Coordinates of C-alpha atoms in Angstrom, one line a residue:
M84 CA 0.1 -0.2 0.1
P85 CA 1.6 3.3 -0.8
K86 CA 1.9 5.7 1.8
L87 CA 0.4 9.0 1.8
L88 CA 3.3 10.5 1.1
S89 CA 4.0 8.8 -2.1
M90 CA 0.4 9.5 -3.0
G91 CA 1.0 13.2 -2.6
I92 CA -1.3 15.6 -0.2
Q93 CA -1.2 18.3 -2.4
H94 CA -2.7 16.1 -5.4
I95 CA -5.7 15.5 -3.0
Q96 CA -6.3 19.0 -2.0
Q97 CA -6.1 19.6 -6.1
L98 CA -8.5 17.2 -6.5
C99 CA -10.6 18.7 -4.0
D100 CA -10.5 22.4 -5.3
V101 CA -11.1 20.9 -8.6
M102 CA -14.0 19.1 -8.2
G103 CA -15.6 21.1 -5.7
L104 CA -15.4 19.1 -3.2
G105 CA -14.6 21.5 -0.2
Y106 CA -11.7 21.3 1.8
M107 CA -10.0 18.7 3.6
T108 CA -11.1 18.1 7.2
Q109 CA -8.3 15.4 8.4
A110 CA -5.5 13.8 6.5
P111 CA -6.7 10.7 4.3
T112 CA -6.3 7.5 5.4
A113 CA -5.7 4.1 3.5
V114 CA -8.6 1.6 2.7
A115 CA -7.5 -2.0 2.6
G116 CA -8.2 -4.4 0.3
G117 CA -7.3 -3.1 -3.3
F118 CA -5.0 -5.9 -5.2
H119 CA -3.6 -3.6 -7.6
H120 CA -4.7 0.1 -6.8
A121 CA -4.7 1.8 -3.7
M122 CA -7.9 3.2 -2.2
W123 CA -8.5 6.2 0.2
C124 CA -10.9 7.6 2.8
V125 CA -11.0 11.5 2.2
D126 CA -13.2 13.4 4.4
T127 CA -13.8 17.2 3.2
A128 CA -16.1 20.1 4.0
G129 CA -18.6 18.7 1.5
G130 CA -18.6 15.1 2.8
R131 CA -16.6 11.7 2.7
H132 CA -15.3 10.4 -0.7
A133 CA -13.1 7.5 -1.8
I134 CA -10.2 7.9 -3.7
K135 CA -8.8 5.3 -6.1
Q136 CA -5.2 5.7 -6.5
L137 CA -3.9 4.2 -9.9
A138 CA -0.8 1.9 -9.6
A139 CA 2.3 3.3 -10.9
D140 CA 2.4 0.9 -13.7
V141 CA -0.3 2.1 -15.4
D142 CA 0.6 4.0 -18.3
L143 CA -1.3 7.2 -18.5
G144 CA 1.0 8.7 -21.2
N145 CA -1.1 6.2 -23.8
P146 CA -4.1 7.9 -24.7
T147 CA -6.1 4.3 -24.9
V148 CA -5.5 3.2 -21.1
V149 CA -6.9 7.0 -20.0
S150 CA -9.8 6.2 -22.6
R151 CA -10.4 3.2 -21.8
Y152 CA -10.8 4.1 -17.8
N153 CA -12.8 7.1 -18.6
A154 CA -15.0 4.6 -21.0
S155 CA -15.6 2.1 -18.0
E156 CA -17.1 4.4 -15.6
R157 CA -19.3 5.8 -18.6
T158 CA -20.5 2.1 -18.5
A159 CA -21.1 2.2 -14.7
Q160 CA -23.1 5.8 -14.8
T161 CA -24.8 4.4 -17.7
F162 CA -26.5 1.2 -16.0
A163 CA -26.8 3.3 -13.1
A164 CA -29.1 5.7 -15.0
L165 CA -31.3 2.3 -15.4
G166 CA -31.5 1.7 -12.2
V167 CA -28.6 -0.7 -11.8
P168 CA -26.7 -0.1 -8.5
A169 CA -23.8 0.7 -9.6
L170 CA -21.2 3.1 -8.5
S171 CA -19.6 5.6 -11.2
A172 CA -16.7 7.7 -10.2
I173 CA -17.2 11.6 -10.3
E174 CA -17.3 13.4 -13.6
H175 CA -15.5 16.4 -14.2
D176 CA -16.0 18.3 -17.3
G177 CA -16.9 15.4 -19.2
Y178 CA -13.7 13.2 -17.9
F179 CA -13.9 10.6 -14.8
L180 CA -10.1 10.2 -14.4
Q181 CA -8.4 12.7 -13.1
Q182 CA -4.3 13.7 -13.7
F183 CA -1.9 15.4 -12.0
D184 CA 2.3 15.0 -12.4
N185 CA 1.4 11.6 -13.7
S186 CA -0.7 10.4 -11.3
G187 CA -4.2 9.1 -11.9
Y188 CA -7.0 9.4 -9.4
L189 CA -10.5 8.4 -9.7
V190 CA -13.2 10.0 -7.0
Y191 CA -16.0 8.0 -5.7
P192 CA -18.9 9.3 -3.0
W193 CA -18.5 7.5 0.0
A194 CA -20.6 4.1 0.5
S195 CA -20.9 2.4 3.5
A196 CA -20.7 -1.0 2.6
T197 CA -18.9 -3.9 2.4
A198 CA -18.4 -7.3 0.3
R199 CA -18.8 -10.7 1.5
G200 CA -16.2 -13.0 2.1
R201 CA -16.1 -16.1 0.3
N202 CA -17.4 -18.2 3.0
Q203 CA -19.9 -15.2 4.0
I204 CA -21.8 -15.7 0.7
K205 CA -25.4 -16.8 1.6
P206 CA -27.9 -18.1 -1.3
G207 CA -29.9 -14.8 -1.1
H208 CA -26.7 -12.7 -2.3
A209 CA -25.9 -15.1 -5.0
E210 CA -29.8 -14.8 -6.5
T211 CA -29.6 -11.2 -6.0
V212 CA -26.4 -10.8 -8.4
A213 CA -27.4 -13.4 -10.8
T214 CA -30.9 -11.0 -11.2
I215 CA -28.7 -8.1 -11.7
L216 CA -26.7 -9.8 -14.0
A217 CA -29.7 -10.6 -16.1
E218 CA -31.4 -7.2 -15.9
M219 CA -28.0 -5.9 -17.2
H220 CA -27.5 -8.3 -20.0
Q221 CA -31.2 -7.6 -21.5
A222 CA -30.5 -3.3 -20.8
N223 CA -27.9 -4.1 -23.9
I224 CA -26.6 -0.4 -23.6
Q225 CA -24.4 1.2 -26.2
V226 CA -21.4 2.9 -24.6
P227 CA -19.7 4.5 -27.9
E228 CA -16.4 5.0 -26.2
L229 CA -15.7 1.6 -24.8
P230 CA -14.0 -0.3 -27.7
D231 CA -15.2 -3.5 -29.3
E232 CA -12.8 -5.7 -29.4
L233 CA -11.2 -9.3 -28.5
P234 CA -9.3 -9.5 -25.3
K235 CA -5.7 -10.2 -25.5
I236 CA -4.7 -13.4 -24.8
I237 CA -1.4 -14.6 -23.7
T238 CA 0.5 -17.0 -26.5
A239 CA 2.0 -20.5 -25.9
E240 CA 5.1 -19.1 -26.4
D241 CA 5.4 -16.2 -23.5
T242 CA 3.6 -18.9 -21.4
I243 CA 6.4 -21.3 -21.7
A244 CA 9.1 -19.0 -21.1
L245 CA 6.9 -17.4 -18.3
I246 CA 6.6 -20.8 -16.7
E247 CA 10.5 -21.7 -17.5
F248 CA 11.9 -18.4 -16.4
A249 CA 9.7 -18.9 -13.0
V250 CA 11.0 -22.4 -12.3
S251 CA 14.6 -21.0 -12.4
R252 CA 13.5 -18.1 -10.0
N253 CA 11.9 -21.2 -7.7
V254 CA 8.6 -19.4 -7.7
H255 CA 5.7 -21.4 -5.8
E256 CA 4.1 -24.0 -8.2
A257 CA 6.1 -23.1 -11.3
R258 CA 7.5 -26.5 -11.3
Y259 CA 3.9 -27.9 -11.3
L260 CA 2.8 -25.9 -14.1
Q261 CA 6.1 -27.0 -16.2
E262 CA 5.0 -30.5 -15.7
R263 CA 1.7 -29.7 -17.0
I264 CA 2.4 -27.7 -19.6
D265 CA 0.7 -30.1 -22.2
D266 CA -2.8 -29.2 -20.2
V267 CA -1.8 -25.7 -19.9
L268 CA -1.1 -25.6 -23.7
A269 CA -4.4 -27.3 -24.4
V270 CA -6.3 -24.7 -22.7
L271 CA -4.6 -21.7 -24.6
A272 CA -5.4 -23.7 -28.2
A273 CA -9.4 -24.5 -26.7
L274 CA -9.5 -20.7 -26.2
D275 CA -8.1 -19.6 -29.9
E276 CA -11.4 -21.7 -31.1
A277 CA -13.9 -20.3 -28.5
L278 CA -13.5 -16.8 -28.8
P279 CA -14.5 -16.0 -32.0
L280 CA -17.6 -18.1 -31.4
L281 CA -18.3 -16.1 -28.5
A282 CA -17.7 -12.6 -30.3
T283 CA -20.8 -13.4 -32.3
H284 CA -23.3 -12.6 -29.3
H285 CA -22.2 -10.4 -27.0
V286 CA -23.4 -7.3 -24.9
I287 CA -21.5 -4.6 -23.0
S288 CA -21.4 -5.9 -19.2
H289 CA -19.0 -5.4 -15.9
G290 CA -16.4 -8.0 -16.9
D291 CA -15.5 -8.9 -13.2
L292 CA -18.9 -9.1 -11.0
D293 CA -17.5 -11.7 -8.1
H294 CA -18.0 -11.6 -4.8
K295 CA -15.2 -8.9 -4.2
N296 CA -16.5 -6.3 -6.6
V297 CA -20.2 -6.1 -4.6
L298 CA -20.6 -4.6 -1.7
W299 CA -23.4 -4.8 0.5
N300 CA -25.1 -2.3 3.3
D301 CA -26.6 -3.1 6.6
A302 CA -29.7 -3.2 4.6
G303 CA -28.8 -6.1 2.2
K304 CA -28.9 -3.8 -0.6
P305 CA -26.2 -4.3 -3.3
L306 CA -23.6 -2.0 -5.0
L307 CA -21.6 -3.0 -7.7
I308 CA -18.2 -1.5 -7.7
D309 CA -14.5 -1.2 -9.7
W310 CA -15.9 -1.4 -13.2
E311 CA -12.4 -1.4 -14.9
S312 CA -13.1 -4.6 -16.9
A313 CA -16.3 -3.2 -17.9
M314 CA -16.2 -4.4 -21.6
H315 CA -18.0 -6.5 -24.5
L316 CA -18.5 -9.8 -23.5
N317 CA -20.7 -13.2 -24.3
P318 CA -23.6 -13.1 -22.0
T319 CA -23.4 -17.0 -22.1
Y320 CA -20.0 -17.3 -20.9
E321 CA -20.0 -14.0 -18.1
T322 CA -23.0 -15.7 -16.6
L323 CA -21.0 -19.1 -16.5
L324 CA -18.0 -17.0 -15.0
E325 CA -20.0 -15.3 -12.1
A326 CA -21.9 -18.3 -11.0
L327 CA -19.1 -20.2 -10.7
D328 CA -17.9 -17.7 -8.3
W329 CA -21.2 -16.8 -6.4
S330 CA -21.1 -20.9 -6.1
G331 CA -17.7 -21.2 -4.0
I332 CA -15.1 -21.6 -7.0
T333 CA -12.7 -20.3 -5.0
A334 CA -13.4 -21.8 -1.6
H335 CA -15.9 -24.8 -1.0
F336 CA -17.5 -25.6 -4.3
D337 CA -21.3 -26.9 -4.8
T338 CA -23.1 -27.6 -8.2
H339 CA -25.8 -27.1 -6.3
P340 CA -25.3 -23.1 -5.8
F341 CA -24.1 -23.1 -9.5
A342 CA -27.2 -24.4 -10.5
D343 CA -29.2 -22.2 -8.8
F344 CA -27.4 -19.5 -9.9
L345 CA -28.3 -20.2 -13.4
A346 CA -32.2 -20.5 -12.3
S347 CA -32.3 -17.5 -10.7
Y348 CA -30.4 -15.7 -13.8
G349 CA -33.2 -17.4 -16.3
E350 CA -36.1 -16.5 -13.7
A351 CA -35.1 -13.1 -14.1
G352 CA -35.4 -13.0 -18.1
G353 CA -31.6 -14.2 -18.8
V354 CA -30.8 -16.2 -21.7
L355 CA -28.3 -18.9 -21.4
E356 CA -27.5 -20.2 -25.3
E357 CA -26.4 -23.8 -25.3
R358 CA -24.5 -23.7 -28.6
F359 CA -22.3 -21.2 -26.5
V360 CA -22.0 -23.2 -23.2
P361 CA -18.8 -25.6 -24.2
A362 CA -16.9 -22.6 -25.9
A363 CA -17.8 -20.6 -22.4
L364 CA -16.7 -22.8 -20.3
D365 CA -13.5 -23.3 -22.2
T366 CA -13.2 -19.4 -21.8
V367 CA -13.8 -19.5 -18.1
L368 CA -10.7 -21.7 -17.9
A369 CA -8.7 -19.5 -19.6
A370 CA -9.5 -16.5 -17.7
W371 CA -8.5 -18.4 -14.5
L372 CA -5.4 -19.7 -16.5
H373 CA -4.6 -16.0 -17.6
W374 CA -4.8 -14.6 -13.8
L375 CA -2.5 -17.2 -12.9
M376 CA 0.6 -16.5 -15.3
Y377 CA -0.4 -12.8 -14.5
N378 CA 0.0 -13.7 -10.7
L379 CA 3.2 -15.7 -11.3
G380 CA 5.1 -12.8 -12.9
R381 CA 4.1 -10.6 -9.9
A382 CA 5.3 -13.4 -7.4
M383 CA 9.1 -12.9 -9.1
G384 CA 8.6 -9.3 -8.6
L385 CA 12.2 -7.8 -7.4
D386 CA 10.9 -4.4 -5.7
D387 CA 7.5 -4.8 -4.1
S388 CA 7.4 -7.4 -1.2
R389 CA 3.7 -6.8 -1.0
Q390 CA 3.1 -7.5 -4.4
R391 CA 5.4 -10.8 -4.3
R392 CA 3.2 -11.7 -1.5
L393 CA -0.4 -11.0 -3.4
G394 CA 1.1 -13.0 -6.2
T395 CA 1.8 -15.9 -4.4
E396 CA -1.5 -16.2 -2.9
Q397 CA -3.5 -16.0 -5.9
V398 CA -1.1 -18.4 -7.9
D399 CA -2.3 -20.6 -4.9
L400 CA -6.3 -19.9 -5.5
A401 CA -5.9 -19.8 -9.5
L402 CA -4.4 -23.4 -9.4
A403 CA -7.1 -24.7 -7.1
V404 CA -9.5 -23.3 -8.9
L405 CA -8.1 -25.0 -12.0
L406 CA -8.0 -28.2 -10.2
R407 CA -11.5 -28.1 -9.4
L408 CA -12.7 -27.0 -12.9
E409 CA -10.8 -29.6 -14.2
K410 CA -12.5 -32.3 -11.7
F411 CA -16.0 -30.9 -12.3
L412 CA -16.3 -29.3 -16.0
P413 CA -18.2 -32.3 -17.5
R414 CA -20.5 -31.9 -14.4
L415 CA -21.1 -28.3 -15.1
R416 CA -21.8 -28.3 -18.8
D417 CA -24.1 -30.9 -18.2
I418 CA -26.1 -28.2 -15.7
A419 CA -25.7 -25.0 -18.1
I420 CA -26.7 -26.7 -20.9
T421 CA -29.9 -28.2 -19.0
A422 CA -30.7 -24.4 -17.5
A423 CA -30.1 -23.3 -21.3
N424 CA -32.6 -25.9 -22.8
R425 CA -35.4 -24.8 -19.6
G426 CA -34.6 -21.2 -21.0
P427 CA -35.5 -17.6 -19.5
H428 CA -38.9 -18.0 -17.1
V429 CA -40.4 -14.9 -17.8

């Protein structure tokens, strides 16, 4: 977590001045929980706000990167206008991302709500998220600023090189990945075939609606945060991805909550398409493999012990998920196809 001095208290006061938030009534305090960026709680004469300080490795000199951040917040704003409980950054002069001295900040209204841990998710939480997801997919919003493009994927060559380098550095679990390199490459090959098919039908959606990106207030109402991954994606893929998360794929997985999530999605009018199910599940596997590879690189970082620790933790998490998916994949495919054949219930 960056220290306050590294964020620049002058930047915070500039943000407050430029955006009309009022003067700070006390020093900003760090908010725990971010995997990449830093979050700060800032009290001003105009109220309390959350400020996201983008990580130093975000290339703000790249216009595409800057545009992408603004487009993702525009997506959240558009959904919020339709009644989706989406939290978007505060817009100023047509922009959400504010920059000072090559540092980027997003300012949000403060939300008195918290995310549920993996072991705190109840059936009602999953049902609520499934319903919201169905509503978002049916809305089929348009955000011209958001690029419509296939996601960039790691190549087989880069994957092999990364694993070999991780082995040379004795990174946790790297040798196991090397032993299973044929299976790793098979996942990437399946993804190459899956993506063009999934791209034949897509909508704009959140892209990362797992349990850490949904906050819940004391009344049990949800709030969708962290829209950085907003994109055009196939709704069947996103639904299966999030059904797995909300049914415990990262903790204690059970196929019954997975089936219940898909049923709730259908009851809210969401449409799963059988023709996309195999490709969608292949892409779910690849998404977790990509997260594993990203964190394998993170675990080799030389300069930041916190990032190395987080990387190692996430390597363990992602590998455990991939092994569970490998075990349950045939059953998941059957459940998803059954749900698709049942169709929407409204």
